[in-house]
Tab-separated table of C-alpha atoms and ligand atoms in Angstrom:
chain	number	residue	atom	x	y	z
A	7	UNK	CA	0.000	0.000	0.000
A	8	UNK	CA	1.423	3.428	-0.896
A	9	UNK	CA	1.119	5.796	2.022
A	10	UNK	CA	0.245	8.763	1.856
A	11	UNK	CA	2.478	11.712	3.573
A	12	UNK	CA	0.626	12.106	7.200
A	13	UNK	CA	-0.244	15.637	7.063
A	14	UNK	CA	-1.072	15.705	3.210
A	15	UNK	CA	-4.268	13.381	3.572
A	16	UNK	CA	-6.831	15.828	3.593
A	17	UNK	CA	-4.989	17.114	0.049
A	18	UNK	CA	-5.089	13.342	-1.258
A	19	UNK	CA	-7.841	10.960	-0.339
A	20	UNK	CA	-6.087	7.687	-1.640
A	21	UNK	CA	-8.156	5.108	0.649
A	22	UNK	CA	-10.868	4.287	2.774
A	23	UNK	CA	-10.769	1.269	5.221
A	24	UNK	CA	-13.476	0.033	7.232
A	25	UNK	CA	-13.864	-2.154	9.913
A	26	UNK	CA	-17.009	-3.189	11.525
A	27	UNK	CA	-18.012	-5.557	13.952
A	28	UNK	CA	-20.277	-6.647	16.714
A	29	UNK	CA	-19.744	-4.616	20.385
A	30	UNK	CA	-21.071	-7.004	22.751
A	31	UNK	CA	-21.089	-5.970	27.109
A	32	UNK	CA	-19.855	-8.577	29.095
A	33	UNK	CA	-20.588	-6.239	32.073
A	34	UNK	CA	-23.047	-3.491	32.349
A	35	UNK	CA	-22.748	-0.177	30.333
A	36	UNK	CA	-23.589	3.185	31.434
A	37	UNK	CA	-23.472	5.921	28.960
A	38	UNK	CA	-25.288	9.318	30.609
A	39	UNK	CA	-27.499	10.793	28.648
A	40	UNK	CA	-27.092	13.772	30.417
A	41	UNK	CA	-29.801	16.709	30.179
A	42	UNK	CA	-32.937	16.035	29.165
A	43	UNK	CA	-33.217	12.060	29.601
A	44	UNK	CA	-36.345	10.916	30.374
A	45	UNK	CA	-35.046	8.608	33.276
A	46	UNK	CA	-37.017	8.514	36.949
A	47	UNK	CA	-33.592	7.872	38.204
A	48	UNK	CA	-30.404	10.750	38.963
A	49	UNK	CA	-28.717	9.443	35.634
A	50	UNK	CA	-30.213	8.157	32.346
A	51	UNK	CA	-28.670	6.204	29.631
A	52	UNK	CA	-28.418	7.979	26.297
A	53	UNK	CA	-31.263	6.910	24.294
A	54	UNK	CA	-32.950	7.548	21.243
A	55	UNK	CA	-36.293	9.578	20.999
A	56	UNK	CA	-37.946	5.810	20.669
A	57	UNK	CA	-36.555	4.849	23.529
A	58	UNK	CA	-33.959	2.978	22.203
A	59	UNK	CA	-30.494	3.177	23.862
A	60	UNK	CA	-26.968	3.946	21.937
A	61	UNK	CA	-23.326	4.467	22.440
A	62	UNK	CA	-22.539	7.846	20.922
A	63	UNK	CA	-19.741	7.125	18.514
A	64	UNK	CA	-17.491	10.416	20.306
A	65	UNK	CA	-17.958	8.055	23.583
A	66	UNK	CA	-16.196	4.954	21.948
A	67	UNK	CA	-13.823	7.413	20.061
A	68	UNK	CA	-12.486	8.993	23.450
A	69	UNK	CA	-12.086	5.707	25.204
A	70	UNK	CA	-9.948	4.270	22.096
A	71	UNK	CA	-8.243	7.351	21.958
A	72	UNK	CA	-6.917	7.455	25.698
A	73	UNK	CA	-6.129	3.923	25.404
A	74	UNK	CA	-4.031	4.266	22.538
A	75	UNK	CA	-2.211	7.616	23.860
A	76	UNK	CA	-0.984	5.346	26.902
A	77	UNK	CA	-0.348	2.200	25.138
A	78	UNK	CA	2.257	5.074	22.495
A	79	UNK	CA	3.925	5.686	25.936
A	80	UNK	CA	5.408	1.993	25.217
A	81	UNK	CA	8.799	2.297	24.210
A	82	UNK	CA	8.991	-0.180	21.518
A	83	UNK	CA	5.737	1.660	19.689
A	84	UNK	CA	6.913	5.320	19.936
A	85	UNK	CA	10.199	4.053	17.745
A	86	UNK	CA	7.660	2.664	15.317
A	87	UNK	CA	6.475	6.009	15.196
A	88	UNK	CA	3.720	5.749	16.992
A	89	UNK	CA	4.208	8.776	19.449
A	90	UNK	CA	1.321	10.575	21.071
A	91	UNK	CA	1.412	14.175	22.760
A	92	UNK	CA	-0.527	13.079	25.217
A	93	UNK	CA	-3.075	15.688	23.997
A	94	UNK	CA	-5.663	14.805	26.325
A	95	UNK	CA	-4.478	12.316	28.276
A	96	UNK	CA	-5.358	11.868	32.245
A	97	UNK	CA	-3.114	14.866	33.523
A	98	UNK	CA	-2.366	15.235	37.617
A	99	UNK	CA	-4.337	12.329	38.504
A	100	UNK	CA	-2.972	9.048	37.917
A	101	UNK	CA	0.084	7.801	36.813
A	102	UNK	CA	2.645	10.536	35.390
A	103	UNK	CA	2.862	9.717	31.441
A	104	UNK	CA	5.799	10.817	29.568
A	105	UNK	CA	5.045	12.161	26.295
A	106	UNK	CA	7.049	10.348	23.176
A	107	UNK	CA	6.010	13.545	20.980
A	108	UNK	CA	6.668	16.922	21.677
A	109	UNK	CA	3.542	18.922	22.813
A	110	UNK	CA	1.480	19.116	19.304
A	111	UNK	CA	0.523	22.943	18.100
A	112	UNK	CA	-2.753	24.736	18.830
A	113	UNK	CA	-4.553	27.358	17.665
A	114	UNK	CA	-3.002	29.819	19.720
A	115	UNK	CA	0.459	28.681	19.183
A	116	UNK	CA	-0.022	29.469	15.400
A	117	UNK	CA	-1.543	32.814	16.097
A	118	UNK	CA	1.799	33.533	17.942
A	119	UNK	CA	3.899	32.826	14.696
A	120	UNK	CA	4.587	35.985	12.331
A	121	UNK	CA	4.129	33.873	9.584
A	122	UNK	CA	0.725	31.323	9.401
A	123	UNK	CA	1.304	30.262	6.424
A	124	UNK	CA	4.600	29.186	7.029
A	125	UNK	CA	3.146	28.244	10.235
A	126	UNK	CA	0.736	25.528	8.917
A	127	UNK	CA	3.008	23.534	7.043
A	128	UNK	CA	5.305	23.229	9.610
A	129	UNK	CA	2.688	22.703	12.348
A	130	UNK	CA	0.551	20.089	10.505
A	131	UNK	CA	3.678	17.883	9.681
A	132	UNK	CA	4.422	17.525	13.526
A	133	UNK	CA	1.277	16.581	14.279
A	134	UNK	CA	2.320	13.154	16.568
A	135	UNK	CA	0.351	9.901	15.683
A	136	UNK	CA	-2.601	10.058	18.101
A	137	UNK	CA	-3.325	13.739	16.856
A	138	UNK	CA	-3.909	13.039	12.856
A	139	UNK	CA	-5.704	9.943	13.821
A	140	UNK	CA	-8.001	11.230	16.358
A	141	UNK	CA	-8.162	14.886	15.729
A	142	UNK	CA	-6.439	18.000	17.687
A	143	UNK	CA	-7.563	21.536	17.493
A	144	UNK	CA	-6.032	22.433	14.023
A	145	UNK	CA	-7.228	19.772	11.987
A	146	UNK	CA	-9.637	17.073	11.693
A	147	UNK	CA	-8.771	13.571	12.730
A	148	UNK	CA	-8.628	10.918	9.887
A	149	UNK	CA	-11.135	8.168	12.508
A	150	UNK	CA	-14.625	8.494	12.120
A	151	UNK	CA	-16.814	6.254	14.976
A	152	UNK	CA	-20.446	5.815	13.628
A	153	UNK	CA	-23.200	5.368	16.875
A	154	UNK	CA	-23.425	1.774	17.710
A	155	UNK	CA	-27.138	1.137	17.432
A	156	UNK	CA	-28.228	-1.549	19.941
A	157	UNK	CA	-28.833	-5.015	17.788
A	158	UNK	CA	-32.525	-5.493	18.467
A	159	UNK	CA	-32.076	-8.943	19.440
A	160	UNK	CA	-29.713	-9.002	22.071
A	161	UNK	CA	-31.520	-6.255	23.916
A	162	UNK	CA	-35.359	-7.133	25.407
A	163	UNK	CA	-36.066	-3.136	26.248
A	164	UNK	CA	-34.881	-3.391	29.740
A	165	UNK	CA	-32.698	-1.063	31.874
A	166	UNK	CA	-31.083	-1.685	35.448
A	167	UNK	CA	-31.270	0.436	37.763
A	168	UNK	CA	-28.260	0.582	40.323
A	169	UNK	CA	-28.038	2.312	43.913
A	170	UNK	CA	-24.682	4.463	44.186
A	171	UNK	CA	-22.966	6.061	46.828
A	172	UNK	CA	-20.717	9.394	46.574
A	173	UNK	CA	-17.836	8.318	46.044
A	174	UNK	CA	-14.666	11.020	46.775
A	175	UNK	CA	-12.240	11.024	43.986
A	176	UNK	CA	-9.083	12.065	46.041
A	177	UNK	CA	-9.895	9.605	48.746
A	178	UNK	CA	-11.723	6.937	47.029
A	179	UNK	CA	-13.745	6.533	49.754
A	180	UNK	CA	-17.905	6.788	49.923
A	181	UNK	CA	-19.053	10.111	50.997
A	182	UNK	CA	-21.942	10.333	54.025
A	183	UNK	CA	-25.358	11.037	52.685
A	184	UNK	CA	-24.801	11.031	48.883
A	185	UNK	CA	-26.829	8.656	47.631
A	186	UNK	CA	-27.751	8.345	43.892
A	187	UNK	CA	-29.159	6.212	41.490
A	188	UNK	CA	-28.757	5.186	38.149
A	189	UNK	CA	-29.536	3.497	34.791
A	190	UNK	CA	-27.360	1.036	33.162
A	191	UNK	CA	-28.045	-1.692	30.141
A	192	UNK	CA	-27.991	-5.007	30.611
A	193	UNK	CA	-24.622	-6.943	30.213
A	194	UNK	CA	-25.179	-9.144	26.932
A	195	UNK	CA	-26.459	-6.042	24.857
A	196	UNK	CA	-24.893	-5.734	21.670
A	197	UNK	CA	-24.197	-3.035	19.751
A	198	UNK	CA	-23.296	-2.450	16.335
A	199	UNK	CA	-19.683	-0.944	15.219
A	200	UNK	CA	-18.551	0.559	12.437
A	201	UNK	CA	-15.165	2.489	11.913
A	202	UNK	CA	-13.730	4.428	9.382
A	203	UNK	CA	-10.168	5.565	8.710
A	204	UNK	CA	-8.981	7.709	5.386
A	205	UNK	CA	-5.502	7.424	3.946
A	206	UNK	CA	-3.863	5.957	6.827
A	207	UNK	CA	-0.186	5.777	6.246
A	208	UNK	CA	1.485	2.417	7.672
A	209	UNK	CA	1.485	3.990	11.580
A	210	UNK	CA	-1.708	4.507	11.808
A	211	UNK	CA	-3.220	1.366	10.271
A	212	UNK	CA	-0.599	-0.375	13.219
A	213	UNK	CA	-2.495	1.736	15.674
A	214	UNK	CA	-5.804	0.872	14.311
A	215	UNK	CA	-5.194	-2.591	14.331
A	216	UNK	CA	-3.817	-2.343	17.743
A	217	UNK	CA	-6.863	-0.795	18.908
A	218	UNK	CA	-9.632	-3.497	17.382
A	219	UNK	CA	-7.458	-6.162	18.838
A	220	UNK	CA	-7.483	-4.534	22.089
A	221	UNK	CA	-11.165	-4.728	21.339
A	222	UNK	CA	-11.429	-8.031	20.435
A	223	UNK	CA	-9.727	-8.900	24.003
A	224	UNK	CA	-11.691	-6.848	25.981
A	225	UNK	CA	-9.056	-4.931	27.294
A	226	UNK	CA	-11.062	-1.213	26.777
A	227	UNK	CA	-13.849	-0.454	28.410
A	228	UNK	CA	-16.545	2.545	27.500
A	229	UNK	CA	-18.983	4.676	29.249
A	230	UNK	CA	-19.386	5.447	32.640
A	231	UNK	CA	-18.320	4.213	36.027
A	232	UNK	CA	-15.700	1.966	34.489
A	233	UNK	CA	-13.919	2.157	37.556
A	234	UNK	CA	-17.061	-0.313	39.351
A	235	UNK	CA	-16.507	-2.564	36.717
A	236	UNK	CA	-19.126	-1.062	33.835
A	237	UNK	CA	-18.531	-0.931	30.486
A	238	UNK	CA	-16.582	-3.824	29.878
A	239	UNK	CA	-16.992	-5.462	26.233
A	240	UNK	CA	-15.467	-7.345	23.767
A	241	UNK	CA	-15.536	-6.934	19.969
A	242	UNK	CA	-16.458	-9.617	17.838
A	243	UNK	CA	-17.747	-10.620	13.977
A	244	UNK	CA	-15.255	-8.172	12.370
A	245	UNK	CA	-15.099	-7.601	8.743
A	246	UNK	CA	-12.572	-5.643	7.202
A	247	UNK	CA	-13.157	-3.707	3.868
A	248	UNK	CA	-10.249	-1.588	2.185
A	249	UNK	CA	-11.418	1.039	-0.609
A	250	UNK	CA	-8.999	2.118	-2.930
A	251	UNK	CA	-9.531	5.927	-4.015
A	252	UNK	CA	-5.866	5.887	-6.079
A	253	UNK	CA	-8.334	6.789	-9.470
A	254	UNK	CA	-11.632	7.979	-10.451
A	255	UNK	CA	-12.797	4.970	-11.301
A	256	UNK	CA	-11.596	3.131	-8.565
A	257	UNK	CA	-13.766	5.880	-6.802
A	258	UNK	CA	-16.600	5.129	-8.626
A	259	UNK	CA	-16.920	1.885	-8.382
A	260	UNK	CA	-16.615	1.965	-4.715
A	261	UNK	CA	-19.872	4.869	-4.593
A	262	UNK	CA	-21.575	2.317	-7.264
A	263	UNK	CA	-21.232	-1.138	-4.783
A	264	UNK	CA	-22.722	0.872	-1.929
A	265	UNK	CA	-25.453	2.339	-3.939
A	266	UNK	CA	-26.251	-1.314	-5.098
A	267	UNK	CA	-25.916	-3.228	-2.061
A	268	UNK	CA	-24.744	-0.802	0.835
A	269	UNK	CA	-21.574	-2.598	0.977
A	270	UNK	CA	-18.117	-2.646	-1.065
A	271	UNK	CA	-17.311	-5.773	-2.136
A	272	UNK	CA	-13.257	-5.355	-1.243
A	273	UNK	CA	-14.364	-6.907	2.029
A	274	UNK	CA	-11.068	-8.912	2.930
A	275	UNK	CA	-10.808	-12.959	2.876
A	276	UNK	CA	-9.431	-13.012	6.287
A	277	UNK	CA	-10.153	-9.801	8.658
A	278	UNK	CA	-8.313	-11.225	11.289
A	279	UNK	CA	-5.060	-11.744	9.336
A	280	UNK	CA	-5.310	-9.039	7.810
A	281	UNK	CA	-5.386	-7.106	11.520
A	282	UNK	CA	-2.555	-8.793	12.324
A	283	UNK	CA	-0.718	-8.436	8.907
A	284	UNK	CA	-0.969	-4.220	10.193
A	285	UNK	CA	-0.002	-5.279	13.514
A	286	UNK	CA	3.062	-6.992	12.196
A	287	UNK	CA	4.200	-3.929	9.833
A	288	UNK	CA	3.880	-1.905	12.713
A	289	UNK	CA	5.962	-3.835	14.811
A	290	UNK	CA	8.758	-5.712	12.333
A	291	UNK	CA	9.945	-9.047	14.411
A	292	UNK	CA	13.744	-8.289	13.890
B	8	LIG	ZN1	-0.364	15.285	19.445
């Protein structure tokens, strides 16, 4: 595969890849829905206006994210190249991180240069791994998480509802008197997931595969409360499909498939290989 230069992807769109897959909890999942839920408990679920309940793709995209940024602080991946600012990793709390990429540019650090044009260039080139895939505050990330729609039938229209106490976040201990409750779906609900990544070059499809196998193990948990053991899941079902955009037919074709069937037929034989075949040219065995 011909990469393309990291920071030139949004000037050439050479491929699409996209991986979905079946989310299913293997503990309970609490994703607040924040304002406006129509829950008789202190926190609701996210939910559709039918009632049905979600995982915002943002929510899955920030716990990948995190996980990735500490996983860059591994030696043997930041060689590889895949370095991470630690752009918004946990910051006093917690174990003290050590950023393998020097602190990436904002928008107010280009404002400070005499020169933005000069500026850009410069700034969008030094972008660290975790930053062009997931996004930073000068440009777009090149990962796209869809919502994961609940699969109807691993989900009977049910929510818990759990008893909480305060709970102090310097101490970790409970705190007298503050009581709450809240919703939470069922472990066993499924949900459907589907992500997209543009023009990767070679570091970033490693990190991508790193991430679904992660995934696949269980070892990332989403939504709330994952400290009392929600959110746990494991990824399963994967397909892999890899879009070439090189030409305008190639381009065409691809719009064509979905328009006929909603899919592209470049699924992959073998997603799993193919996961670890990134994995591998991330990581060379010398
Ligand atoms: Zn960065």
């Amino acid at each position: 595969m011909s990469d393309t230069p990291r920071h030139e992807w949004t000037l050439q769109m050479s491929r699409r890849i996209r991986i979905t897959g079946r989310l299913r909890m293997t503990s309970a999942l609490h994703v607040g829905g924040g304002v406006g839920t129509t829950s008789i408990t202190d926190a609701g679920v996210v939910r559709h206006a039918d009632g049905r309940p979600y995982i915002p793709g943002s929510s899955l995209k920030g716990a990948l994210r995190s996980h990735l940024e500490r996983l860059c602080q591994v030696e043997a991946l930041a060689k590889a190249g895949a370095n991470s600012c630690l752009l918004y990793a946990p910051g006093k709390k917690g174990p003290s991180w050590t950023p393998t990429a020097p602190a990436c540019p904002t928008p107010g650090w280009i404002e400070n240069k005499k020169d933005a044009t000069a500026a850009k260039e410069e700034d969008f080139s030094s972008l660290c791994a975790t930053c062009t895939l997931f996004g930073s505050p000068i440009l777009a990330g090149k990962i796209r998480i869809g919502d994961l729609e609940v699969v109807e039938e691993t989900y009977n229209g049910d929510v818990e509802i759990r008893d909480g106490v305060g709970i102090n976040r310097d101490t970790g201990r409970a705190v007298d008197g503050v009581k709450f409750d809240y919703e939470v779906i069922p472990s066993g609900t499924a949900f459907a997931f589907t992500l997209d990544v543009d023009s990767p070059d070679a570091v970033e499809r490693g990190l991508v595969a790193v991430a679904i196998r992660e995934l696949q193990e269980g070892r990332i948990s989403i939504g709330g409360k994952t400290t009392r053991g929600l959110g746990h899941c494991e990824l399963s079902n994967i397909a892999v499909q890899d879009d070439d955009f090189s030409s305008i037919e190639k381009m065409a074709n691809y719009f064509n498939s979905r328009a006929d069937n909603g899919t592209s037929d470049r699924k992959v034989d073998d997603p799993n290989d193919t996961i670890n075949q990134w994995i591998v040219a991330l990581l060379p065995s010398s």
